[in-house]
Coordinates of C-alpha atoms in Angstrom, one line a residue:
X15 CA 26.6 -2.7 -4.9
X16 CA 25.7 -2.8 -8.7
X17 CA 27.1 -6.0 -10.2
X18 CA 25.2 -6.1 -13.5
X19 CA 22.9 -3.9 -15.6
X20 CA 20.9 -5.0 -18.6
X21 CA 18.9 -2.7 -20.9
X22 CA 16.5 -3.7 -23.7
X23 CA 14.6 -1.5 -26.2
X24 CA 16.2 1.8 -25.3
X25 CA 15.7 4.6 -27.9
X26 CA 19.3 5.7 -27.2
X27 CA 21.3 2.5 -26.6
X28 CA 21.3 -0.8 -28.4
X29 CA 20.6 -3.8 -26.2
X30 CA 23.5 -4.2 -23.8
X31 CA 24.5 -6.0 -20.6
X32 CA 27.4 -4.9 -18.5
X33 CA 29.1 -6.2 -15.3
X34 CA 30.6 -3.7 -12.8
X35 CA 33.2 -3.8 -10.1
X36 CA 33.2 -1.8 -6.8
X37 CA 35.4 1.2 -6.7
X38 CA 35.7 4.3 -8.9
X39 CA 34.0 3.9 -12.3
X40 CA 34.3 6.8 -14.8
X41 CA 32.2 7.3 -17.9
X42 CA 33.5 9.5 -20.8
X43 CA 32.8 10.2 -24.4
X44 CA 32.2 13.0 -26.8
X45 CA 29.3 15.4 -26.2
X46 CA 26.0 13.9 -27.2
X47 CA 27.2 10.4 -27.1
X48 CA 24.7 9.4 -24.4
X49 CA 26.7 9.5 -21.1
X50 CA 24.0 11.3 -19.1
X51 CA 21.4 8.9 -20.6
X52 CA 23.4 6.0 -19.3
X53 CA 23.4 7.5 -15.7
X54 CA 19.7 8.3 -16.1
X55 CA 19.2 4.6 -16.9
X56 CA 20.9 3.5 -13.6
X57 CA 18.9 6.1 -11.6
X58 CA 15.6 5.0 -13.1
X59 CA 16.0 1.5 -11.7
X60 CA 15.9 3.0 -8.2
X61 CA 12.9 5.2 -9.1
X62 CA 15.0 8.3 -9.0
X63 CA 14.3 9.2 -12.6
X64 CA 11.7 8.1 -15.2
X65 CA 12.8 5.0 -17.1
X66 CA 14.2 5.6 -20.6
X67 CA 14.0 2.0 -21.9
X68 CA 11.2 -0.6 -21.9
X69 CA 13.2 -3.1 -19.8
X70 CA 16.0 -2.3 -17.3
X71 CA 17.4 -4.8 -14.8
X72 CA 20.0 -4.2 -12.2
X73 CA 21.6 -6.8 -10.0
X74 CA 23.0 -5.4 -6.8
X75 CA 24.3 -6.6 -3.4
X76 CA 22.1 -5.2 -0.7
X77 CA 22.5 -5.7 3.0
X78 CA 18.9 -5.1 3.6
X79 CA 19.1 -5.7 7.4
X80 CA 21.5 -2.7 7.7
X81 CA 18.9 -0.3 6.2
X82 CA 16.6 1.6 8.7
X83 CA 13.4 0.4 7.0
X84 CA 11.0 -2.5 7.4
X85 CA 10.8 -4.4 4.1
X86 CA 7.8 -6.5 5.4
X87 CA 5.8 -3.3 6.0
X88 CA 6.4 -2.5 2.3
X89 CA 5.1 -5.9 1.2
X90 CA 8.4 -7.4 0.4
X91 CA 9.1 -10.9 1.7
X92 CA 12.3 -10.7 3.8
X93 CA 13.2 -14.3 2.9
X94 CA 13.6 -13.2 -0.8
X95 CA 16.4 -10.7 0.3
X96 CA 19.3 -13.0 1.1
X97 CA 22.3 -11.1 2.4
X98 CA 24.6 -13.6 0.7
X99 CA 23.1 -13.3 -2.7
X100 CA 22.2 -10.6 -5.1
X101 CA 19.1 -8.5 -5.1
X102 CA 17.6 -7.7 -8.5
X103 CA 16.0 -4.3 -9.1
X104 CA 14.1 -4.1 -12.4
X105 CA 11.7 -1.9 -14.2
X106 CA 9.3 -2.6 -17.1
X107 CA 7.9 0.3 -19.1
X108 CA 5.1 -0.4 -21.6
X109 CA 1.7 1.3 -21.2
X110 CA 2.5 1.7 -17.5
X111 CA 5.8 1.7 -15.6
X112 CA 6.2 -1.1 -13.0
X113 CA 9.0 -1.6 -10.5
X114 CA 10.2 -4.8 -9.0
X115 CA 12.6 -6.0 -6.2
X116 CA 13.4 -9.7 -6.6
X117 CA 10.4 -10.1 -9.0
X118 CA 8.1 -8.7 -6.4
X119 CA 6.1 -5.6 -7.5
X120 CA 6.7 -2.4 -5.5
X121 CA 5.4 1.1 -5.8
X122 CA 7.6 3.9 -7.2
X123 CA 7.2 5.8 -3.9
X124 CA 8.4 2.8 -1.7
X125 CA 11.2 2.0 -4.1
X126 CA 12.4 5.6 -4.0
X127 CA 12.3 5.5 -0.2
X128 CA 14.4 2.4 -0.1
X129 CA 16.9 3.8 -2.6
X130 CA 17.3 7.0 -0.6
X131 CA 19.3 5.1 2.0
X132 CA 22.0 3.8 -0.3
X133 CA 22.0 5.8 -3.5
X134 CA 23.3 9.3 -3.7
X135 CA 23.1 11.4 -6.8
X136 CA 25.1 14.6 -7.1
X137 CA 24.2 16.7 -10.1
X138 CA 21.5 19.3 -9.3
X139 CA 21.5 21.6 -6.3
X140 CA 19.6 19.1 -4.2
X141 CA 20.4 16.4 -1.6
X142 CA 20.3 16.8 2.2
X143 CA 24.0 16.5 3.0
X144 CA 24.2 20.3 3.8
X145 CA 21.0 20.3 5.9
X146 CA 21.4 20.9 9.6
X147 CA 20.3 17.4 10.8
X148 CA 22.6 15.7 8.3
X149 CA 25.6 17.8 9.3
X150 CA 24.8 17.3 13.0
X151 CA 24.8 13.5 12.4
X152 CA 28.3 13.8 10.8
X153 CA 29.5 16.0 13.7
X154 CA 28.1 13.5 16.2
X155 CA 29.8 10.6 14.4
X156 CA 33.1 12.5 14.6
X157 CA 32.6 13.1 18.4
X158 CA 31.9 9.4 18.9
X159 CA 35.2 8.4 17.5
X160 CA 36.9 10.4 20.2
X161 CA 34.4 10.0 23.1
X162 CA 32.5 6.6 23.3
X163 CA 30.2 8.0 26.0
X164 CA 28.8 10.5 23.7
X165 CA 26.7 7.8 21.9
X166 CA 25.0 7.0 25.2
X167 CA 24.3 10.7 25.7
X168 CA 22.7 11.0 22.3
X169 CA 20.6 7.8 22.8
X170 CA 19.3 9.0 26.2
X171 CA 18.3 12.4 24.7
X172 CA 16.5 10.7 21.8
X173 CA 14.7 8.4 24.2
X174 CA 13.6 11.4 26.2
X175 CA 12.6 13.3 23.1
X176 CA 10.4 10.4 21.9
X177 CA 8.7 10.2 25.3
X178 CA 8.2 13.9 25.4
X179 CA 6.6 13.9 21.9
X180 CA 4.3 11.1 23.0
X181 CA 3.2 13.2 26.1
X182 CA 2.6 16.2 23.9
X183 CA 0.5 14.3 21.5
X184 CA -1.6 12.8 24.3
X185 CA -2.0 16.2 25.9
X186 CA -3.2 17.6 22.6
X187 CA -5.8 14.8 22.2
X188 CA -7.0 15.4 25.8
X189 CA -7.4 19.1 25.2
X190 CA -9.4 18.4 22.0
X191 CA -11.5 16.0 24.0
X192 CA -12.0 18.5 26.8
X193 CA -13.4 21.0 24.4
X194 CA -16.4 18.7 23.8
X195 CA -16.3 16.8 27.1
X196 CA -19.9 17.5 28.1
X197 CA -21.3 16.4 24.8
X198 CA -19.2 13.3 24.9
X199 CA -20.3 12.5 28.5
X200 CA -23.9 13.0 27.5
X201 CA -23.6 10.7 24.5
X202 CA -21.8 8.0 26.5
X203 CA -24.5 8.1 29.2
X204 CA -27.2 8.0 26.6
X205 CA -25.7 4.9 25.1
X206 CA -25.3 3.2 28.5
X207 CA -28.9 4.0 29.5
X208 CA -30.3 2.7 26.2
X209 CA -28.5 -0.6 26.3
X210 CA -28.9 -1.1 30.1
X211 CA -32.7 -0.4 29.9
X212 CA -33.2 -3.2 27.3
X213 CA -30.6 -5.4 28.9
X214 CA -30.2 -7.8 25.9
X215 CA -29.0 -11.4 26.5
X216 CA -26.8 -13.2 24.1
X217 CA -29.0 -15.4 21.8
X218 CA -32.3 -13.9 23.1
X219 CA -33.4 -12.4 19.8
X220 CA -33.1 -15.8 17.9
X221 CA -35.0 -17.6 20.7
X222 CA -37.9 -15.1 20.7
X223 CA -38.2 -15.3 16.9
X224 CA -38.5 -19.1 17.3
X225 CA -41.2 -18.6 19.9
X226 CA -43.0 -16.2 17.6
X227 CA -42.9 -18.8 14.9
X228 CA -44.4 -21.4 17.2
X229 CA -47.2 -19.1 18.3
X230 CA -48.1 -18.3 14.7
X231 CA -48.9 -22.0 14.0
X232 CA -50.3 -23.0 17.5
X233 CA -54.0 -23.0 16.5
X234 CA -53.5 -25.2 13.4
X235 CA -51.2 -27.6 15.2
X236 CA -53.7 -28.2 18.0
X237 CA -56.6 -28.6 15.5
X238 CA -54.8 -31.2 13.3
X239 CA -53.3 -33.0 16.3
X240 CA -56.8 -33.5 17.7
X241 CA -58.1 -34.7 14.4
X242 CA -55.2 -37.1 14.1
X243 CA -55.9 -38.6 17.5
X244 CA -59.6 -39.1 16.6
X245 CA -58.4 -41.0 13.5
X246 CA -56.2 -43.2 15.6
X247 CA -59.2 -44.0 17.9
X248 CA -61.2 -45.3 14.8
X249 CA -58.6 -47.9 13.9
X250 CA -60.5 -50.8 15.6
X251 CA -61.8 -52.1 12.2
X252 CA -58.1 -52.4 11.1
X253 CA -57.3 -54.5 14.1
X254 CA -60.4 -56.7 13.5
X255 CA -59.4 -57.2 9.8
X256 CA -55.8 -58.2 10.8
X257 CA -57.3 -60.7 13.3
X258 CA -59.6 -62.3 10.8
X259 CA -56.7 -62.6 8.3
X260 CA -54.6 -64.1 11.0
X261 CA -51.9 -61.4 10.3
X262 CA -49.5 -60.4 13.2
X263 CA -50.4 -56.8 14.0
X264 CA -47.8 -56.1 16.7
X265 CA -45.7 -53.8 14.5
X266 CA -48.8 -51.9 13.4
X267 CA -50.0 -51.6 17.0
X268 CA -46.5 -50.4 18.1
X269 CA -46.5 -47.7 15.3
X270 CA -50.0 -46.5 16.4
X271 CA -48.9 -46.2 20.0
X272 CA -45.8 -44.3 19.0
X273 CA -47.8 -41.9 16.8
X274 CA -50.3 -41.3 19.6
X275 CA -47.5 -40.4 22.0
X276 CA -45.9 -37.9 19.6
X277 CA -49.2 -36.2 19.0
X278 CA -50.2 -36.1 22.7
X279 CA -46.7 -34.6 23.6
X280 CA -47.0 -32.0 20.9
X281 CA -50.4 -31.0 22.2
X282 CA -49.1 -30.8 25.7
X283 CA -46.2 -28.6 24.7
X284 CA -48.3 -26.2 22.7
X285 CA -50.9 -25.9 25.5
X286 CA -48.1 -25.0 27.9
X287 CA -46.9 -22.3 25.4
X288 CA -48.5 -19.4 27.3
X289 CA -46.9 -16.3 26.0
X290 CA -48.3 -12.8 25.9
X291 CA -48.1 -12.0 22.2
X292 CA -48.1 -8.3 22.6
X293 CA -45.1 -8.4 25.1
X294 CA -43.3 -10.9 22.8
X295 CA -43.6 -8.6 19.7
X296 CA -42.6 -5.6 21.8
X297 CA -39.4 -7.3 23.1
X298 CA -38.5 -8.6 19.6
X299 CA -38.8 -5.0 18.3
X300 CA -36.5 -3.7 21.0
X301 CA -33.9 -6.4 20.3
X302 CA -34.2 -5.8 16.6
X303 CA -33.4 -2.1 17.2
X304 CA -30.3 -3.1 19.3
X305 CA -29.1 -5.5 16.6
X306 CA -29.6 -3.0 13.9
X307 CA -27.7 -0.4 15.8
X308 CA -24.8 -2.5 17.2
X309 CA -24.8 -5.7 15.1
X310 CA -25.8 -8.3 17.7
X311 CA -26.6 -8.6 21.4
X312 CA -23.0 -9.5 22.1
X313 CA -21.6 -6.5 20.3
X314 CA -24.2 -4.3 22.1
X315 CA -22.9 -5.6 25.5
X316 CA -19.3 -4.9 24.3
X317 CA -20.3 -1.4 23.3
X318 CA -21.9 -0.9 26.7
X319 CA -18.7 -1.8 28.5
X320 CA -16.7 0.4 26.2
X321 CA -18.9 3.4 26.9
X322 CA -18.8 2.8 30.6
X323 CA -15.0 2.9 30.4
X324 CA -15.1 6.0 28.3
X325 CA -17.4 7.7 30.7
X326 CA -15.0 6.9 33.5
X327 CA -12.1 8.3 31.4
X328 CA -14.1 11.5 30.8
X329 CA -14.7 11.9 34.5
X330 CA -11.0 11.3 35.3
X331 CA -9.6 13.5 32.5
X332 CA -8.6 16.4 34.6
X333 CA -6.5 14.1 36.9
X334 CA -5.0 12.3 33.9
X335 CA -4.2 15.6 32.2
X336 CA -2.4 17.0 35.3
X337 CA -0.3 13.8 35.6
X338 CA 0.6 14.0 31.9
X339 CA 1.5 17.6 32.1
X340 CA 3.8 16.8 35.1
X341 CA 5.5 14.1 33.1
X342 CA 5.9 16.3 30.0
X343 CA 7.6 19.0 32.2
X344 CA 9.9 16.4 33.6
X345 CA 10.8 15.1 30.2
X346 CA 11.4 18.6 28.9
X347 CA 13.7 19.3 31.8
X348 CA 15.6 16.0 31.1
X349 CA 15.8 17.0 27.5
X350 CA 17.1 20.4 28.4
X351 CA 19.9 19.0 30.6
X352 CA 20.9 16.3 28.0
X353 CA 20.8 18.7 25.0
X354 CA 22.9 21.2 26.9
X355 CA 25.6 18.5 27.5
X356 CA 25.3 17.6 23.8
X357 CA 25.6 21.2 22.7
X358 CA 28.8 21.7 24.8
X359 CA 30.4 18.6 23.1
X360 CA 29.4 19.9 19.7
X361 CA 30.9 23.3 20.3
X362 CA 34.0 21.6 21.6
X363 CA 34.4 19.6 18.3
X364 CA 32.9 21.8 15.7
X365 CA 36.3 23.4 14.9
X366 CA 37.7 20.0 14.2
X367 CA 34.7 19.4 11.8
X368 CA 35.4 22.8 10.2
X369 CA 39.1 22.0 9.7
X370 CA 38.3 18.7 8.0
X371 CA 35.9 20.4 5.7
X372 CA 38.5 23.1 5.0
X373 CA 41.0 20.3 4.2
X374 CA 38.8 18.6 1.7
X375 CA 37.4 21.9 0.4
X376 CA 40.9 23.3 -0.4
X377 CA 41.4 20.5 -2.8
X378 CA 38.3 21.6 -4.6
X379 CA 39.0 25.3 -4.7
X380 CA 36.7 26.0 -1.8
X381 CA 38.9 28.0 0.5
X382 CA 36.7 29.4 3.2
X383 CA 34.1 26.9 4.5
X384 CA 32.8 27.7 7.9
X385 CA 30.2 26.4 10.4
X386 CA 27.9 28.2 12.7
X387 CA 26.2 26.6 15.7
X388 CA 23.0 28.3 17.0
X389 CA 20.2 27.4 19.4
X390 CA 17.1 25.7 17.9
X391 CA 13.9 24.2 19.1
X392 CA 14.0 20.7 20.5
X393 CA 14.1 18.1 17.7
X394 CA 15.4 14.5 17.4
X395 CA 18.9 15.9 16.7
X396 CA 18.9 18.0 19.9
X397 CA 18.5 21.8 20.4
X398 CA 21.1 22.9 17.9
X399 CA 21.1 24.3 14.4
X400 CA 24.2 23.9 12.3
X401 CA 24.7 26.1 9.3
X402 CA 27.4 25.9 6.6
X403 CA 28.8 29.0 4.9
X404 CA 31.1 29.4 1.9
X405 CA 33.0 32.8 1.9
X406 CA 30.4 33.9 4.5
X407 CA 27.6 33.2 2.1
X408 CA 24.7 30.9 2.9
X409 CA 24.2 27.7 0.9
X410 CA 21.1 29.1 -0.8
X411 CA 23.0 31.8 -2.7
X412 CA 26.1 29.8 -3.8
X413 CA 26.4 28.2 -7.3
X414 CA 25.3 24.7 -7.9
X415 CA 28.9 23.7 -8.6
X416 CA 30.1 25.0 -5.3
X417 CA 27.1 23.4 -3.5
X418 CA 27.8 20.0 -4.9
X419 CA 31.5 20.2 -4.2
X420 CA 30.6 21.1 -0.6
X421 CA 28.4 18.0 -0.6
X422 CA 31.5 16.0 -1.6
X423 CA 33.4 17.4 1.3
X424 CA 30.6 16.4 3.7
X425 CA 30.7 12.8 2.3
X426 CA 34.5 12.7 2.8
X427 CA 34.3 13.8 6.4
X428 CA 31.5 11.2 7.1
X429 CA 33.6 8.5 5.4
X430 CA 36.5 9.4 7.7
X431 CA 34.5 8.9 10.9
X432 CA 32.0 6.2 10.0
X433 CA 33.1 2.9 8.6
X434 CA 29.4 1.9 8.1
X435 CA 28.8 4.6 5.5
X436 CA 28.5 3.0 2.1
X437 CA 26.4 2.9 -1.0
X438 CA 26.3 4.0 -4.6
X439 CA 27.5 7.5 -5.5
X440 CA 26.5 8.9 -8.9
X441 CA 27.9 12.1 -10.3
X442 CA 27.1 13.9 -13.5
X443 CA 29.9 16.1 -14.7
X444 CA 30.8 17.5 -11.2
X445 CA 34.1 18.7 -12.6
X446 CA 32.6 20.8 -15.4
X447 CA 33.9 24.3 -15.6
X448 CA 36.6 23.7 -13.0
X449 CA 40.3 24.5 -13.3
X450 CA 42.8 21.7 -13.8
X451 CA 43.8 21.9 -10.1
X452 CA 40.1 21.8 -8.9
X453 CA 39.3 18.9 -11.3
X454 CA 42.2 17.0 -10.0
X455 CA 41.0 17.7 -6.4
X456 CA 37.6 16.3 -7.3
X457 CA 39.1 13.1 -8.7
X458 CA 41.3 12.6 -5.6
X459 CA 38.3 13.0 -3.3
X460 CA 36.3 10.5 -5.4
X461 CA 39.1 8.1 -5.2
X462 CA 39.1 8.5 -1.4
X463 CA 35.3 8.0 -1.3
X464 CA 35.6 4.9 -3.5
X465 CA 36.7 3.0 -0.4
X466 CA 33.2 3.4 0.9
X467 CA 31.1 3.9 -2.2
X468 CA 30.7 2.4 -5.6
X469 CA 31.1 5.5 -7.8
X470 CA 29.8 6.2 -11.3
X471 CA 31.0 9.6 -12.6
X472 CA 30.8 11.3 -15.9
X473 CA 33.8 13.5 -16.8
X474 CA 35.2 15.5 -19.7
X475 CA 38.5 16.0 -18.1
X476 CA 41.4 13.5 -17.8
X477 CA 41.9 13.5 -14.0
X478 CA 39.0 11.1 -13.1
X479 CA 39.9 8.5 -15.8
X480 CA 43.6 8.6 -14.6
X481 CA 42.6 7.9 -11.0
X482 CA 39.7 5.5 -11.8
X483 CA 39.5 1.8 -11.2
X484 CA 37.5 1.3 -14.3
X485 CA 37.0 3.5 -17.4
X486 CA 33.9 3.2 -19.7
X487 CA 33.6 4.8 -23.1
X488 CA 30.2 5.8 -24.5
X489 CA 30.1 6.2 -28.3
X490 CA 27.5 6.6 -31.0
X491 CA 27.5 4.8 -34.3
X492 CA 26.4 6.1 -37.7
X493 CA 22.8 5.1 -37.1
X494 CA 22.7 7.2 -33.9
X495 CA 22.7 4.3 -31.5
X496 CA 24.9 4.5 -28.4
X497 CA 27.0 1.8 -26.9
X498 CA 29.2 1.6 -23.8
X499 CA 32.5 -0.3 -23.5
X500 CA 34.9 -1.0 -20.7
X501 CA 38.3 0.3 -21.9
X502 CA 41.5 -1.7 -21.5
X503 CA 44.8 0.0 -21.1
X504 CA 45.4 1.0 -24.7
X505 CA 41.8 2.2 -25.1
X506 CA 42.1 4.2 -21.9
X507 CA 45.3 5.9 -23.1
X508 CA 43.5 6.8 -26.4
X509 CA 40.5 8.3 -24.6
X510 CA 42.6 10.2 -22.1
X511 CA 44.7 11.6 -25.0
X512 CA 41.4 12.7 -26.7
X513 CA 40.2 14.4 -23.5
X514 CA 43.6 16.3 -23.3
X515 CA 44.0 17.3 -27.0
X516 CA 40.6 17.1 -28.5
X517 CA 39.5 15.0 -31.5
X518 CA 42.8 15.6 -33.4
X519 CA 45.0 12.9 -31.8
X520 CA 48.7 13.0 -32.3
X521 CA 51.6 10.9 -31.0
X522 CA 52.6 13.6 -28.5
X523 CA 49.1 13.5 -26.8
X524 CA 49.0 9.7 -26.8
X525 CA 52.6 9.6 -25.3
X526 CA 51.6 12.2 -22.7
X527 CA 48.5 10.3 -21.7
X528 CA 50.6 7.1 -21.4
X529 CA 53.1 8.9 -19.2
X530 CA 50.4 10.3 -16.9
X531 CA 48.7 7.0 -16.6
X532 CA 52.0 5.2 -15.7
X533 CA 52.8 7.9 -13.1
X534 CA 49.4 7.6 -11.6
X535 CA 49.7 3.8 -11.4
X536 CA 53.0 4.2 -9.5
X537 CA 51.1 6.2 -6.9

């Protein structure tokens, strides 16, 4: 989780660098001190908010192999993500905003996608914890703690659903192909006939161009070769001169003989070059057209084979479609049987789920949370829809405060039944406008969740600081610059006393805060 955060050139904060511990971290301070800005800074490193400083760097521990994403597909070298070391998320904001993981640049979209799996932000009426698929996942996790066979049932269903979707996609593509099947068959046959008629051979075009080049110079070659041979015949005077001068002419004679042989062989080759010029040019034009259309003779032959295979597919499409339809029906029947068994299990355990939600909700002043299971279209989660209601009202009409407290309840139930659930949980004044009992309930649930999550929470009430593992104070100096400090025991007592009594601290408030903290530490 977050081990260190460093901020430079922030319009709100002076340069600072802080180290954090796991557990329950609370941030407090007077209104306008910069608490929300600080949380905004953390969120911006994970591309969940726009950055509010020129340089932000966050060092975290990240078990990347436990996340359901492929880092290599995102352009991040896996060897740079060592499970035993820290991973550094950083953002630079100058003319443009750039994001990095272990100094490797990454797009905002990809970073946000990665962060989604381990960072949860509870402030606005958003998040997917109250969506049907998420709640079904929690219900299924609960069932698996009681029935180990249920996991196998879910896996079999998901495998069948995946196969079924593949069949449906292939069928759709086949039907689209069928709509234009005659045109496709005609085109494939046209391509086959065109290439087959010309019947190109690999390397033929280059050979014919070479022959054309030879033909173009045949007349001149013959003319000058004959002249050269006549010149060699008139070298008797050279031989007589060498003889009179008593010079050895063996080398000269050898060179003459060799030159004569070359010229005679060349003449012989060109006289044998009996090619119909008109046919040659016509063949070159045909092959040039093939090469222009397909790239080369080899690629044309490859295209010919491909079109022959496509034509065969078109001719067999009705048979293939019937087979695929049969398989799709079989998969749908398998899905129906498996989803029915899954639904029965969910109905059996949904009351337990509801009771746990009610247990946690009661601590937050949410007294009537209920769940409704209904039939739905086949999806990766099965054939069920799970809806959550508060006082018989749908989640779309409840207040944002109620919505987010229900999200907390969901996270608590998930933490109970899934030891793998972990991450960073960020909350911005979730206890605002709550009664003392409700605020205390929020603090108790966050303390429970801190076993699974590293929590950062802003609060104006004393219950969170009392139960927190670490308490940070955000304050603003006379120049309007904010700073954040980890409070020790005495500072924590002072801040809790301020939260209880306001800015006018007195000895009674301080003593009361001290007593509350001591009582909480005993617990």
